[in-house]
GROMACS .gro file of C-alpha atoms in nm:
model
  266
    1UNK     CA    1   1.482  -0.266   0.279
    2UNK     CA    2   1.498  -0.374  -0.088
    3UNK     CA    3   1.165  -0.509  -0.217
    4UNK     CA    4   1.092  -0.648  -0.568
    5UNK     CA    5   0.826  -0.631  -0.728
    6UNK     CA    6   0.716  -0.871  -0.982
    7UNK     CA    7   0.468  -0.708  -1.236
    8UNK     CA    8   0.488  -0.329  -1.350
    9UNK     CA    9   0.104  -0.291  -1.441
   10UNK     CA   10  -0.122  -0.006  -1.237
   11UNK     CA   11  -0.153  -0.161  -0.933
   12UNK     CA   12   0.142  -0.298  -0.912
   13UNK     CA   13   0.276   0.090  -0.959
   14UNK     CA   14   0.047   0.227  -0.750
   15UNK     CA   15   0.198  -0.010  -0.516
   16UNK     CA   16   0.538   0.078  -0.578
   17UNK     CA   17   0.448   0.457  -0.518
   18UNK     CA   18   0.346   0.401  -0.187
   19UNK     CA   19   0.637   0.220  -0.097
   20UNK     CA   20   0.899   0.455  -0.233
   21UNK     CA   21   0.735   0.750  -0.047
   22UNK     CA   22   0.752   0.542   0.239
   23UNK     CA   23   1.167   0.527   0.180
   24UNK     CA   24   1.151   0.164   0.031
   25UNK     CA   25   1.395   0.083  -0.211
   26UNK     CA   26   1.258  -0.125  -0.514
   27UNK     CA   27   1.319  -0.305  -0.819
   28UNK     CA   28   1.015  -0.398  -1.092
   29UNK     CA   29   1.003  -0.686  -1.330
   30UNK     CA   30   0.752  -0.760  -1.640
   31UNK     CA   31   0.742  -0.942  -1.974
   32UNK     CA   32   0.880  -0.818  -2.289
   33UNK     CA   33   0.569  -0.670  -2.441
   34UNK     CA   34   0.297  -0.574  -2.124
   35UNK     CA   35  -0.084  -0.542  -2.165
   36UNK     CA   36  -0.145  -0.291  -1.902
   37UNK     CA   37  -0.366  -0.047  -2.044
   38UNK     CA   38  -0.353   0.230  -1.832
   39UNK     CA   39  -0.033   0.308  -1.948
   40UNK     CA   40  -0.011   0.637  -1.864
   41UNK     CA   41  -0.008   0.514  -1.483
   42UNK     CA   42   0.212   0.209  -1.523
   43UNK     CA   43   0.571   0.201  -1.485
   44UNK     CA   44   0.584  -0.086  -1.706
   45UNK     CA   45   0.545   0.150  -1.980
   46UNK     CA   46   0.907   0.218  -1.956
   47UNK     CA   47   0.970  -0.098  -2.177
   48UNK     CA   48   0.861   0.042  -2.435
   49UNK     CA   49   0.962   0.399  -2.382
   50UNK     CA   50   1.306   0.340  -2.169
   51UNK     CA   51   1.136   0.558  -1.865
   52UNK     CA   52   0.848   0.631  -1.721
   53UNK     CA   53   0.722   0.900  -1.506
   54UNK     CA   54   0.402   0.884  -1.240
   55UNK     CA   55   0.333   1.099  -0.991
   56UNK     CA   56   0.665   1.280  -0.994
   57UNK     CA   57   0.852   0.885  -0.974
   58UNK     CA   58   1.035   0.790  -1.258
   59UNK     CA   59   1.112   0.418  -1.346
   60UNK     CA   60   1.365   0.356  -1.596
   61UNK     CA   61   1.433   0.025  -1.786
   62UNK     CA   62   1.734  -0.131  -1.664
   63UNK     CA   63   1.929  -0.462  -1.867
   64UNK     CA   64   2.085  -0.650  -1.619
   65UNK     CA   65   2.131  -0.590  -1.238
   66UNK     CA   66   2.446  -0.378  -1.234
   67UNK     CA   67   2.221  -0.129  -1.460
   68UNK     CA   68   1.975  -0.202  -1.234
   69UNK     CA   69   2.205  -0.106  -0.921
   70UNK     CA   70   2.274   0.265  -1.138
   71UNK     CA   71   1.949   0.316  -1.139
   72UNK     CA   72   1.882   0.271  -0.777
   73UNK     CA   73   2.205   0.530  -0.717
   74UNK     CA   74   1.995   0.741  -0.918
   75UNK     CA   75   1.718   0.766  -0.693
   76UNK     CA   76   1.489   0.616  -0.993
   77UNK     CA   77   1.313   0.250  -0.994
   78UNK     CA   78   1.454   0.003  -1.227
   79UNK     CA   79   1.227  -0.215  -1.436
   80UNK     CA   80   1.407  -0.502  -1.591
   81UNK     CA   81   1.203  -0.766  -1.870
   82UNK     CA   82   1.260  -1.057  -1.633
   83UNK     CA   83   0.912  -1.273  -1.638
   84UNK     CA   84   1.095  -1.524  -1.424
   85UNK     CA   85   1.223  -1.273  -1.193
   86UNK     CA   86   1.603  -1.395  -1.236
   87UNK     CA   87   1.694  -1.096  -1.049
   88UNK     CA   88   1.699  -1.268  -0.758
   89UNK     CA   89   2.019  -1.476  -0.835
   90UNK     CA   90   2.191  -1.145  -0.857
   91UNK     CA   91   2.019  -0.928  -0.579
   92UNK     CA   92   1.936  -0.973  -0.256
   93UNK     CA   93   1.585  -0.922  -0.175
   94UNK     CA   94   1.425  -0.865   0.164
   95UNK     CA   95   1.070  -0.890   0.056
   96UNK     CA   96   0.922  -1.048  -0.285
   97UNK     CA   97   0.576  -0.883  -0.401
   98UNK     CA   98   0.340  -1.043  -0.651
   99UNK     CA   99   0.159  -0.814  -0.824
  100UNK     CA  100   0.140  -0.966  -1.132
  101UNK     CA  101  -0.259  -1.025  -1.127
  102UNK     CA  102  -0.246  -1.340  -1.268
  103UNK     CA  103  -0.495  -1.481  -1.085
  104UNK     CA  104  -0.310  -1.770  -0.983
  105UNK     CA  105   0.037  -1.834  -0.888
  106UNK     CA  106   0.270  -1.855  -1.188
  107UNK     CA  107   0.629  -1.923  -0.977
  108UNK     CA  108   0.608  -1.714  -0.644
  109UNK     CA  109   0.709  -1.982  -0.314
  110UNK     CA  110   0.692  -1.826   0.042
  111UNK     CA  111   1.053  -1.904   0.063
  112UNK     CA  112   1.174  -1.703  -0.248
  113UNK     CA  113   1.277  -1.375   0.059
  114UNK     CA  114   1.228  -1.355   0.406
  115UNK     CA  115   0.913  -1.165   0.347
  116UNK     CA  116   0.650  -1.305   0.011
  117UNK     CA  117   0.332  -1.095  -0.036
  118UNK     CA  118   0.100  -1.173  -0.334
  119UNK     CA  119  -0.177  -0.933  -0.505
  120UNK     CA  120  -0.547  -1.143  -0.541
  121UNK     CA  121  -0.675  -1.454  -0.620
  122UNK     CA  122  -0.464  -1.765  -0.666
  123UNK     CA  123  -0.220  -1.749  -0.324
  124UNK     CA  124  -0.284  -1.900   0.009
  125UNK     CA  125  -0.139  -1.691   0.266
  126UNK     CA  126   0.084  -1.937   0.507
  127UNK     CA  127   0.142  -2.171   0.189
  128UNK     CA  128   0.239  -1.974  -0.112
  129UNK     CA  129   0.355  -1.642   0.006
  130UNK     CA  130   0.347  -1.485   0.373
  131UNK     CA  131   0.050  -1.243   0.333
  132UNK     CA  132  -0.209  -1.218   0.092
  133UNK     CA  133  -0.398  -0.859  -0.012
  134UNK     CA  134  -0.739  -0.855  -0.119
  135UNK     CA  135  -0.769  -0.674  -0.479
  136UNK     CA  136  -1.152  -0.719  -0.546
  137UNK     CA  137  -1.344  -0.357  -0.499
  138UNK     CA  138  -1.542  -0.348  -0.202
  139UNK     CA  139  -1.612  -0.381   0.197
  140UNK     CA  140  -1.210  -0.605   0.248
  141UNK     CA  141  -1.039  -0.434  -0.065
  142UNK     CA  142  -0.651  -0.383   0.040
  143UNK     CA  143  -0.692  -0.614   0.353
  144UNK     CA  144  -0.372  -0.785   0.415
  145UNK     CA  145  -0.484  -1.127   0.469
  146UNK     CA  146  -0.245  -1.363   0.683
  147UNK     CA  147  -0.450  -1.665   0.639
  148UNK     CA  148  -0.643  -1.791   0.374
  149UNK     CA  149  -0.721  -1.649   0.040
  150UNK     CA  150  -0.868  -1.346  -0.153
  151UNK     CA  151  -1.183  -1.383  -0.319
  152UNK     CA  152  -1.174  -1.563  -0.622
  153UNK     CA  153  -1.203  -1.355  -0.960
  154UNK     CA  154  -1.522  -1.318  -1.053
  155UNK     CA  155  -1.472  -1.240  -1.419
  156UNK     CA  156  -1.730  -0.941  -1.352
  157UNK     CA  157  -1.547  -0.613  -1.418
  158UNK     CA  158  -1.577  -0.368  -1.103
  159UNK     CA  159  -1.838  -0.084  -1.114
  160UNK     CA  160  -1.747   0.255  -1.170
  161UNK     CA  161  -2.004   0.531  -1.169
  162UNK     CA  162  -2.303   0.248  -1.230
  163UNK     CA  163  -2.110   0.054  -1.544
  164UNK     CA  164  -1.909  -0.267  -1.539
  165UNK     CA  165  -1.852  -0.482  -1.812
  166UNK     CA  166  -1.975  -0.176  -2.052
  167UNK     CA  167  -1.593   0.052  -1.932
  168UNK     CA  168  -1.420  -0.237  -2.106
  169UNK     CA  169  -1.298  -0.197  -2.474
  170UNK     CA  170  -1.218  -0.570  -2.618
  171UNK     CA  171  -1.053  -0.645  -2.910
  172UNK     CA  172  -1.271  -0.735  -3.232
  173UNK     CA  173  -1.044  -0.972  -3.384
  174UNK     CA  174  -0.665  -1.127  -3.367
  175UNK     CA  175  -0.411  -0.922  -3.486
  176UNK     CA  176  -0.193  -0.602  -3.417
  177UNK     CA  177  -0.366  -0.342  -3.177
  178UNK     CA  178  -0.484   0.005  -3.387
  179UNK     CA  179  -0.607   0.255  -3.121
  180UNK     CA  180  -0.837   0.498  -3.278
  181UNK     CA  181  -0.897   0.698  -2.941
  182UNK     CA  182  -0.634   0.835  -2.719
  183UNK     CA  183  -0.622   0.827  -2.331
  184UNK     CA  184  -0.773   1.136  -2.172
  185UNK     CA  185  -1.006   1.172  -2.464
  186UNK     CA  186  -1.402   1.221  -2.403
  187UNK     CA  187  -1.600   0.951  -2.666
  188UNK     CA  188  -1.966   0.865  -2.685
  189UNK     CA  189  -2.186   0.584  -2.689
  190UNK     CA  190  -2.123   0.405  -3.026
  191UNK     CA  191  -1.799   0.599  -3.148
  192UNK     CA  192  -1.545   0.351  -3.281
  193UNK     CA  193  -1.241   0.335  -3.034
  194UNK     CA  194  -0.989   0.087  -3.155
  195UNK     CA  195  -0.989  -0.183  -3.482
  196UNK     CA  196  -0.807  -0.468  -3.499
  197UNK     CA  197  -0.758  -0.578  -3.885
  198UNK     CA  198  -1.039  -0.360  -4.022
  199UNK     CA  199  -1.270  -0.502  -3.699
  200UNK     CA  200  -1.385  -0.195  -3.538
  201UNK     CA  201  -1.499  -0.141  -3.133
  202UNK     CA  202  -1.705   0.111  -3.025
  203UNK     CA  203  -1.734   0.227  -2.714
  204UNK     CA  204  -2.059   0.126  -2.476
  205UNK     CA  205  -2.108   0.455  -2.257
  206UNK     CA  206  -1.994   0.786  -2.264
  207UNK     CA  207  -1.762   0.863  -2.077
  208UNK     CA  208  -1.306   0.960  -2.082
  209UNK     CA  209  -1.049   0.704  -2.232
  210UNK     CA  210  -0.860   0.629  -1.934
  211UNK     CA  211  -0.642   0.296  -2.096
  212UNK     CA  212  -0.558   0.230  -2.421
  213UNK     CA  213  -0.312  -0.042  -2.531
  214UNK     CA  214  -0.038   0.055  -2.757
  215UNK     CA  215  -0.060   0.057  -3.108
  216UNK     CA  216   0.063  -0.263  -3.289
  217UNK     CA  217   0.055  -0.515  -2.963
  218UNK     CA  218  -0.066  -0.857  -3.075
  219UNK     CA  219  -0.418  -0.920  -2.978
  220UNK     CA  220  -0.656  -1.165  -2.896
  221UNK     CA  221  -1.062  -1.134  -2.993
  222UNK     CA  222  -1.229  -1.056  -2.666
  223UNK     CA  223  -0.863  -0.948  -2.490
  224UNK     CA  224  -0.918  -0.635  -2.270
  225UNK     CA  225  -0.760  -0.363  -2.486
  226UNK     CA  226  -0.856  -0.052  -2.295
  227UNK     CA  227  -1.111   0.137  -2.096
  228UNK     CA  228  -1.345   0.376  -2.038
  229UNK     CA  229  -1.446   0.597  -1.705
  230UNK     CA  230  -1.789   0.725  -1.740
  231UNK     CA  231  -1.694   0.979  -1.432
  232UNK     CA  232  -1.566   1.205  -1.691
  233UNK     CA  233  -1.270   1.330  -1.527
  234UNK     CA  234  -0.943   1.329  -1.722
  235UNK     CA  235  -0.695   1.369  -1.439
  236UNK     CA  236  -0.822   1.027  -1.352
  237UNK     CA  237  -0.633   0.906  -1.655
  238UNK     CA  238  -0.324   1.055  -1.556
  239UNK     CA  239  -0.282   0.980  -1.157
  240UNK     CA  240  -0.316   0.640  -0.942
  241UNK     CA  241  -0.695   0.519  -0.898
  242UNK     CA  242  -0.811   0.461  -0.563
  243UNK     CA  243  -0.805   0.099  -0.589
  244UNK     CA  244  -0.425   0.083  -0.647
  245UNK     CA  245  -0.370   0.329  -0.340
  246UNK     CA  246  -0.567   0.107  -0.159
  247UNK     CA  247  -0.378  -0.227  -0.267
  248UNK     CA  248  -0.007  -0.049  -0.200
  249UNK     CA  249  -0.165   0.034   0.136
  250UNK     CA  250  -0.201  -0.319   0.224
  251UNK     CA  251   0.137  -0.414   0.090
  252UNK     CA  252   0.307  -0.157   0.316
  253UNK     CA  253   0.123  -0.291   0.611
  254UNK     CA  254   0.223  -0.641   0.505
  255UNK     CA  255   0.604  -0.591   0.453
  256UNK     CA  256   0.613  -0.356   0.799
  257UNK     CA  257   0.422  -0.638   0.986
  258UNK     CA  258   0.595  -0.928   0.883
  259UNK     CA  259   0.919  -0.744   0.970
  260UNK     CA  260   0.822  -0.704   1.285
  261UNK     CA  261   0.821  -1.094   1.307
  262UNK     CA  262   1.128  -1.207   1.104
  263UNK     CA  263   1.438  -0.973   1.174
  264UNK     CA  264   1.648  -1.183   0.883
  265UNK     CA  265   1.372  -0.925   0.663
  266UNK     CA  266   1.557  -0.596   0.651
   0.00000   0.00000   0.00000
């Protein structure tokens, strides 16, 4: 069953883990230059770096679908720069995956593959896509919805060992991204983190660097530029977080359920 994924972020890899150790084959898109900050668990990171390697999976950057299809012969996961997911002129797709965490649908119609799953807020299951999974931390978080819609983003980071909005390190100012800590680094409350033309953050809490955007990425004042786990525990930087597991989890239940019901999907 060939599934593409559209996004290349954490969750969206975490994601894609589960489903290639589940014996899924899959293809990744993103945008040229991607935000995700844990970059040390995102196979969009390849964009920048031509591969990437989580968990023992490599992704590799592909240019066009035939690299794409040398990839696959490879055993890796190709990640082409496709925001509009033209891929799917070229390749066949059983299932379509949002997992771009938009929070709202940006060009993803139910009737883009036999099977359309969508990550979050913004998709009505039965309207936009075929199943929707629930991506907000708590009591429903990886439920694959097949009616309705997930709760709407709150704006509210989620909380991790008691903090919220104080794990998130925001840009000072406009301009290219300086990281002054790295990822898997132990700071303290009021050490300066990242600047952005002479603007300096510090961080909030004490706590491990676990996401840090790359060093000369455009930014916005106030865009999320990186964060900070006050558990303390730097293998947390380095491996999938508990919330993507949970989110692939509902994907694979999605794309094995819905195949159940449409044998045109795989």
């Amino acid at each position: 069953m060939l599934v593409l994924i559209k996004g290349a972020g954490d969750l969206a890899t975490g994601t894609a883990i589960r489903l290639y150790r589940a014996g899924f084959t899959l293809v990744m898109t993103d945008i040229e230059k991607p935000t995700a900050v844990r970059r040390t668990v995102a196979f969009c990171q390849c964009i920048y770096d031509g591969a990437a390697t989580v968990e023992g999976i490599t992704a590799r950057r592909a240019a066009d679908a035939g690299d794409a299809r040398r990839i696959l012969d490879r055993g890796e996961i190709p990640v082409l720069v496709d925001p509009a997911a033209e891929i799917r002129g070229e390749m066949k797709f059983d299932a379509v995956v949002d997992a771009i965490l938009a929070k709202k649908n940006i060009g993803t119609a139910i009737d883009d593959a036999p099977i359309v799953l969508a990550l979050g807020p913004g998709f009505t299951a039965g309207v936009d896509c075929h199943g929707v999974v629930e991506t907000m931390r708590g009591h429903d978080l990886g439920r694959l919805l097949t009616e309705g819609s997930a709760i709407p983003n709150t704006g509210v980071p989620g909380d991790i060992g008691g903090f919220s909005r104080e794990r998130i390190i925001r840009a000072g100012a406009d301009g290219p991204f300086e990281p002054v800590a790295e990822i898997g680094q132990t700071v303290r409350k009021g050490d300066v983190v990242a600047r952005v033309n002479g603007v300096e953050t510090a961080a909030q809490l004490d706590g491990v660097v676990r996401g840090m955007l790359p060093a000369g990425l455009e930014v916005f004042q106030g865009m999320k530029s990186g964060d900070i786990d006050p558990r303390c525990e730097v293998r947390h930087c380095f491996t999938i977080s508990d919330k993507a597991r949970a989110i692939g989890g509902g994907v694979l239940e999605g794309l094995l359920y819905f195949r159940k019901r449409n044998p045109a999907a795989g």
